[in-house]
């Protein structure tokens, strides 16, 4: 079972567009497992008092994955624009 099913479905439908956009911009995408999503939900609740659905936790888990690999901070100026 995929906890963020709509996100997974939308990604499947738009995969070609997403891949083209990432290639054109030199961007990077990240995938996170259901367990990483659940863990991020628990962590957000425990550490920040934020209670969210899986779709919200996916974004944070992806950002953590990006930063932990060292690729999430390549273009700080671009992120601020």
Coordinates of N, CA, C and O in Angstrom, one line a residue:
X1 N 0.8 -1.2 0.0 CA 0.0 0.0 0.0 C 0.9 1.2 0.0 O 1.8 1.3 0.7
X2 N 0.6 2.2 -0.8 CA 1.3 3.4 -0.9 C 0.5 4.5 -0.1 O -0.7 4.7 -0.4
X3 N 1.2 5.1 0.9 CA 0.4 6.0 1.8 C 0.0 7.3 1.1 O -0.9 7.9 1.4
X4 N 0.8 7.7 0.1 CA 0.5 9.0 -0.6 C 0.1 8.6 -2.0 O 0.8 9.0 -3.0
X5 N -0.9 7.8 -2.1 CA -1.3 7.2 -3.4 C -1.6 8.3 -4.5 O -1.1 8.1 -5.6
X6 N -2.3 9.3 -4.2 CA -2.5 10.3 -5.2 C -1.2 11.0 -5.7 O -1.1 11.2 -6.9
X7 N -0.3 11.2 -4.8 CA 1.0 11.7 -5.2 C 1.7 10.8 -6.2 O 2.3 11.1 -7.2
X8 N 1.7 9.5 -5.8 CA 2.3 8.5 -6.6 C 1.6 8.4 -8.0 O 2.3 8.3 -9.0
X9 N 0.3 8.4 -8.0 CA -0.4 8.4 -9.3 C -0.1 9.6 -10.1 O 0.2 9.5 -11.3
X10 N -0.2 10.8 -9.5 CA 0.1 12.0 -10.3 C 1.6 11.9 -10.8 O 1.8 12.4 -12.0
X11 N 2.5 11.4 -10.1 CA 3.9 11.3 -10.5 C 4.0 10.4 -11.7 O 4.7 10.7 -12.7
X12 N 3.2 9.3 -11.7 CA 3.2 8.3 -12.8 C 2.7 9.0 -14.1 O 3.2 8.9 -15.2
X13 N 1.6 9.7 -13.9 CA 0.9 10.4 -15.0 C 1.8 11.5 -15.6 O 1.9 11.6 -16.8
X14 N 2.5 12.2 -14.8 CA 3.3 13.3 -15.2 C 4.8 13.0 -15.3 O 5.6 13.9 -15.5
X15 N 5.2 11.8 -15.2 CA 6.6 11.4 -15.2 C 7.4 12.0 -16.3 O 8.5 12.4 -16.1
X16 N 6.9 11.9 -17.5 CA 7.7 12.4 -18.7 C 7.9 13.9 -18.5 O 9.0 14.4 -18.8
X17 N 6.8 14.7 -18.1 CA 7.0 16.1 -18.0 C 8.0 16.4 -16.8 O 8.8 17.3 -17.0
X18 N 7.9 15.7 -15.8 CA 8.7 15.9 -14.6 C 10.2 15.7 -15.0 O 11.1 16.4 -14.8
X19 N 10.4 14.5 -15.7 CA 11.8 14.2 -16.2 C 12.3 15.2 -17.1 O 13.5 15.7 -17.0
X20 N 11.5 15.7 -18.0 CA 11.9 16.7 -19.0 C 12.3 18.0 -18.2 O 13.3 18.7 -18.5
X21 N 11.4 18.4 -17.3 CA 11.7 19.6 -16.5 C 13.0 19.5 -15.7 O 13.8 20.5 -15.6
X22 N 13.2 18.4 -15.1 CA 14.4 18.2 -14.3 C 15.6 18.2 -15.2 O 16.6 18.9 -14.8
X23 N 15.6 17.6 -16.3 CA 16.7 17.6 -17.3 C 17.0 19.0 -17.8 O 18.1 19.5 -17.8
X24 N 15.9 19.7 -18.1 CA 16.1 21.1 -18.7 C 16.7 22.1 -17.7 O 17.4 23.0 -18.0
X25 N 16.4 21.9 -16.4 CA 16.8 22.8 -15.4 C 18.0 22.3 -14.6 O 18.5 23.0 -13.7
X26 N 18.5 21.1 -14.9 CA 19.6 20.5 -14.1 C 19.2 20.1 -12.7 O 20.0 20.0 -11.8
X27 N 17.9 19.9 -12.5 CA 17.3 19.6 -11.2 C 17.5 18.1 -10.9 O 17.9 17.3 -11.7
X28 N 17.1 17.8 -9.6 CA 17.2 16.4 -9.1 C 15.9 16.1 -8.4 O 15.3 16.9 -7.8
X29 N 15.4 14.9 -8.6 CA 14.2 14.4 -7.9 C 14.6 13.4 -6.8 O 15.7 12.7 -6.9
X30 N 13.8 13.2 -5.8 CA 14.1 12.3 -4.8 C 12.8 11.4 -4.5 O 11.7 11.9 -4.6
X31 N 13.0 10.2 -4.3 CA 11.9 9.3 -3.9 C 12.1 9.0 -2.4 O 13.2 8.9 -1.9
X32 N 11.0 8.8 -1.7 CA 11.1 8.4 -0.3 C 10.1 7.3 -0.1 O 9.1 7.2 -0.8
X33 N 10.4 6.4 0.8 CA 9.6 5.2 1.0 C 8.4 5.5 1.9 O 8.4 6.6 2.6
X34 N 7.5 4.7 2.0 CA 6.3 4.9 2.8 C 6.8 5.0 4.3 O 6.3 5.8 5.1
X35 N 7.7 4.1 4.7 CA 8.2 4.2 6.1 C 8.9 5.5 6.4 O 8.7 6.1 7.5
X36 N 9.6 6.1 5.4 CA 10.2 7.4 5.6 C 9.1 8.5 5.8 O 9.3 9.4 6.6
X37 N 8.0 8.3 5.0 CA 6.9 9.3 5.2 C 6.3 9.1 6.6 O 6.0 10.1 7.3
X38 N 6.0 7.9 7.0 CA 5.4 7.7 8.3 C 6.3 8.2 9.4 O 5.9 8.9 10.4
X39 N 7.6 8.0 9.3 CA 8.6 8.4 10.3 C 8.6 10.0 10.3 O 8.7 10.6 11.4
X40 N 8.5 10.6 9.1 CA 8.5 12.1 9.1 C 7.3 12.6 9.8 O 7.3 13.6 10.5
X41 N 6.1 11.9 9.5 CA 4.9 12.4 10.2 C 5.1 12.3 11.7 O 4.7 13.3 12.4
X42 N 5.6 11.2 12.2 CA 5.9 11.1 13.7 C 6.8 12.1 14.2 O 6.6 12.7 15.2
X43 N 7.9 12.4 13.4 CA 8.9 13.3 13.8 C 8.3 14.7 13.9 O 8.6 15.5 14.8
X44 N 7.6 15.1 12.8 CA 7.0 16.4 12.8 C 6.0 16.6 14.0 O 6.0 17.7 14.6
X45 N 5.3 15.6 14.3 CA 4.4 15.7 15.5 C 5.1 15.8 16.8 O 4.9 16.7 17.6
X46 N 6.1 15.0 16.9 CA 6.9 14.9 18.2 C 7.8 16.1 18.4 O 7.8 16.7 19.5
X47 N 8.5 16.5 17.4 CA 9.5 17.6 17.5 C 9.0 19.0 17.3 O 9.5 20.0 17.8
X48 N 7.9 19.1 16.4 CA 7.4 20.4 16.0 C 6.0 20.7 16.4 O 5.5 21.8 16.2
X49 N 5.3 19.7 16.8 CA 3.9 19.8 17.1 C 3.0 20.0 15.9 O 1.9 20.6 15.9
X50 N 3.5 19.5 14.8 CA 2.8 19.7 13.5 C 2.2 18.3 13.1 O 2.9 17.3 13.0
X51 N 0.9 18.3 13.0 CA 0.2 17.1 12.7 C -0.2 17.2 11.2 O -1.0 18.1 10.9
X52 N 0.3 16.3 10.4 CA 0.0 16.4 8.9 C -0.4 15.1 8.3 O -0.1 14.1 8.9
X53 N -1.0 15.2 7.2 CA -1.3 13.9 6.4 C 0.0 13.5 5.7 O 1.0 14.3 5.6
X54 N 0.0 12.3 5.1 CA 1.2 11.8 4.4 C 1.7 12.7 3.3 O 2.9 12.9 3.1
X55 N 0.8 13.4 2.6 CA 1.2 14.2 1.5 C 2.1 15.4 2.0 O 3.0 15.8 1.3
X56 N 1.8 15.9 3.2 CA 2.6 16.9 3.8 C 4.0 16.4 4.2 O 5.0 17.1 4.0
X57 N 4.0 15.2 4.7 CA 5.2 14.6 5.2 C 6.1 14.2 4.0 O 7.4 14.2 4.2
X58 N 5.6 14.0 2.9 CA 6.4 13.6 1.7 C 7.3 14.7 1.4 O 8.5 14.5 1.1
X59 N 6.8 16.0 1.3 CA 7.6 17.1 1.0 C 8.8 17.3 1.9 O 9.9 17.5 1.5
X60 N 8.5 17.2 3.2 CA 9.6 17.4 4.2 C 10.6 16.2 4.1 O 11.8 16.4 4.2
X61 N 10.1 15.0 4.0 CA 11.0 13.8 3.8 C 11.9 14.0 2.6 O 13.1 13.7 2.6
X62 N 11.3 14.5 1.5 CA 12.1 14.7 0.3 C 13.2 15.8 0.5 O 14.3 15.7 0.0
X63 N 12.8 16.9 1.2 CA 13.8 17.9 1.5 C 14.9 17.4 2.4 O 16.1 17.7 2.1
X64 N 14.6 16.6 3.4 CA 15.6 16.0 4.2 C 16.5 15.1 3.4 O 17.7 15.1 3.6
X65 N 15.9 14.3 2.5 CA 16.7 13.4 1.6 C 17.7 14.3 0.8 O 18.9 13.9 0.6
X66 N 17.2 15.4 0.2 CA 18.0 16.3 -0.6 C 19.2 16.8 0.2 O 20.4 16.8 -0.2
X67 N 18.9 17.3 1.4 CA 20.0 17.9 2.2 C 21.0 16.9 2.7 O 22.2 17.1 2.7
X68 N 20.4 15.7 3.1 CA 21.3 14.7 3.6 C 22.3 14.1 2.5 O 23.3 13.6 2.9
X69 N 21.9 14.2 1.3 CA 22.8 13.8 0.2 C 23.8 14.9 -0.2 O 24.7 14.7 -1.0
X70 N 23.5 16.1 0.3 CA 24.4 17.2 -0.1 C 24.0 17.9 -1.4 O 24.7 18.8 -1.8
X71 N 22.9 17.5 -2.0 CA 22.5 18.1 -3.3 C 21.4 19.1 -3.1 O 21.0 19.7 -4.0
X72 N 20.8 19.2 -1.9 CA 19.7 20.0 -1.7 C 20.0 21.5 -1.5 O 19.2 22.3 -1.3
X73 N 21.3 21.8 -1.4 CA 21.7 23.2 -1.2 C 22.6 23.7 -2.3 O 23.4 24.6 -2.1
X74 N 22.5 23.1 -3.5 CA 23.4 23.5 -4.6 C 23.1 24.9 -5.1 O 24.0 25.6 -5.6
X75 N 21.9 25.4 -5.1 CA 21.5 26.7 -5.7 C 20.7 27.5 -4.7 O 19.5 27.7 -4.9
X76 N 21.3 28.0 -3.7 CA 20.6 28.8 -2.7 C 20.0 30.0 -3.3 O 18.9 30.4 -3.0
X77 N 20.8 30.7 -4.2 CA 20.2 31.9 -4.8 C 19.0 31.6 -5.6 O 18.0 32.4 -5.6
X78 N 19.0 30.6 -6.4 CA 17.9 30.2 -7.2 C 16.7 29.8 -6.4 O 15.6 30.1 -6.7
X79 N 16.9 29.2 -5.2 CA 15.8 28.8 -4.3 C 15.2 30.1 -3.7 O 14.0 30.1 -3.4
X80 N 15.9 31.1 -3.6 CA 15.4 32.4 -3.0 C 14.6 33.2 -4.0 O 13.8 34.0 -3.7
X81 N 14.8 32.9 -5.3 CA 14.2 33.7 -6.3 C 12.7 33.4 -6.5 O 12.2 32.5 -6.0

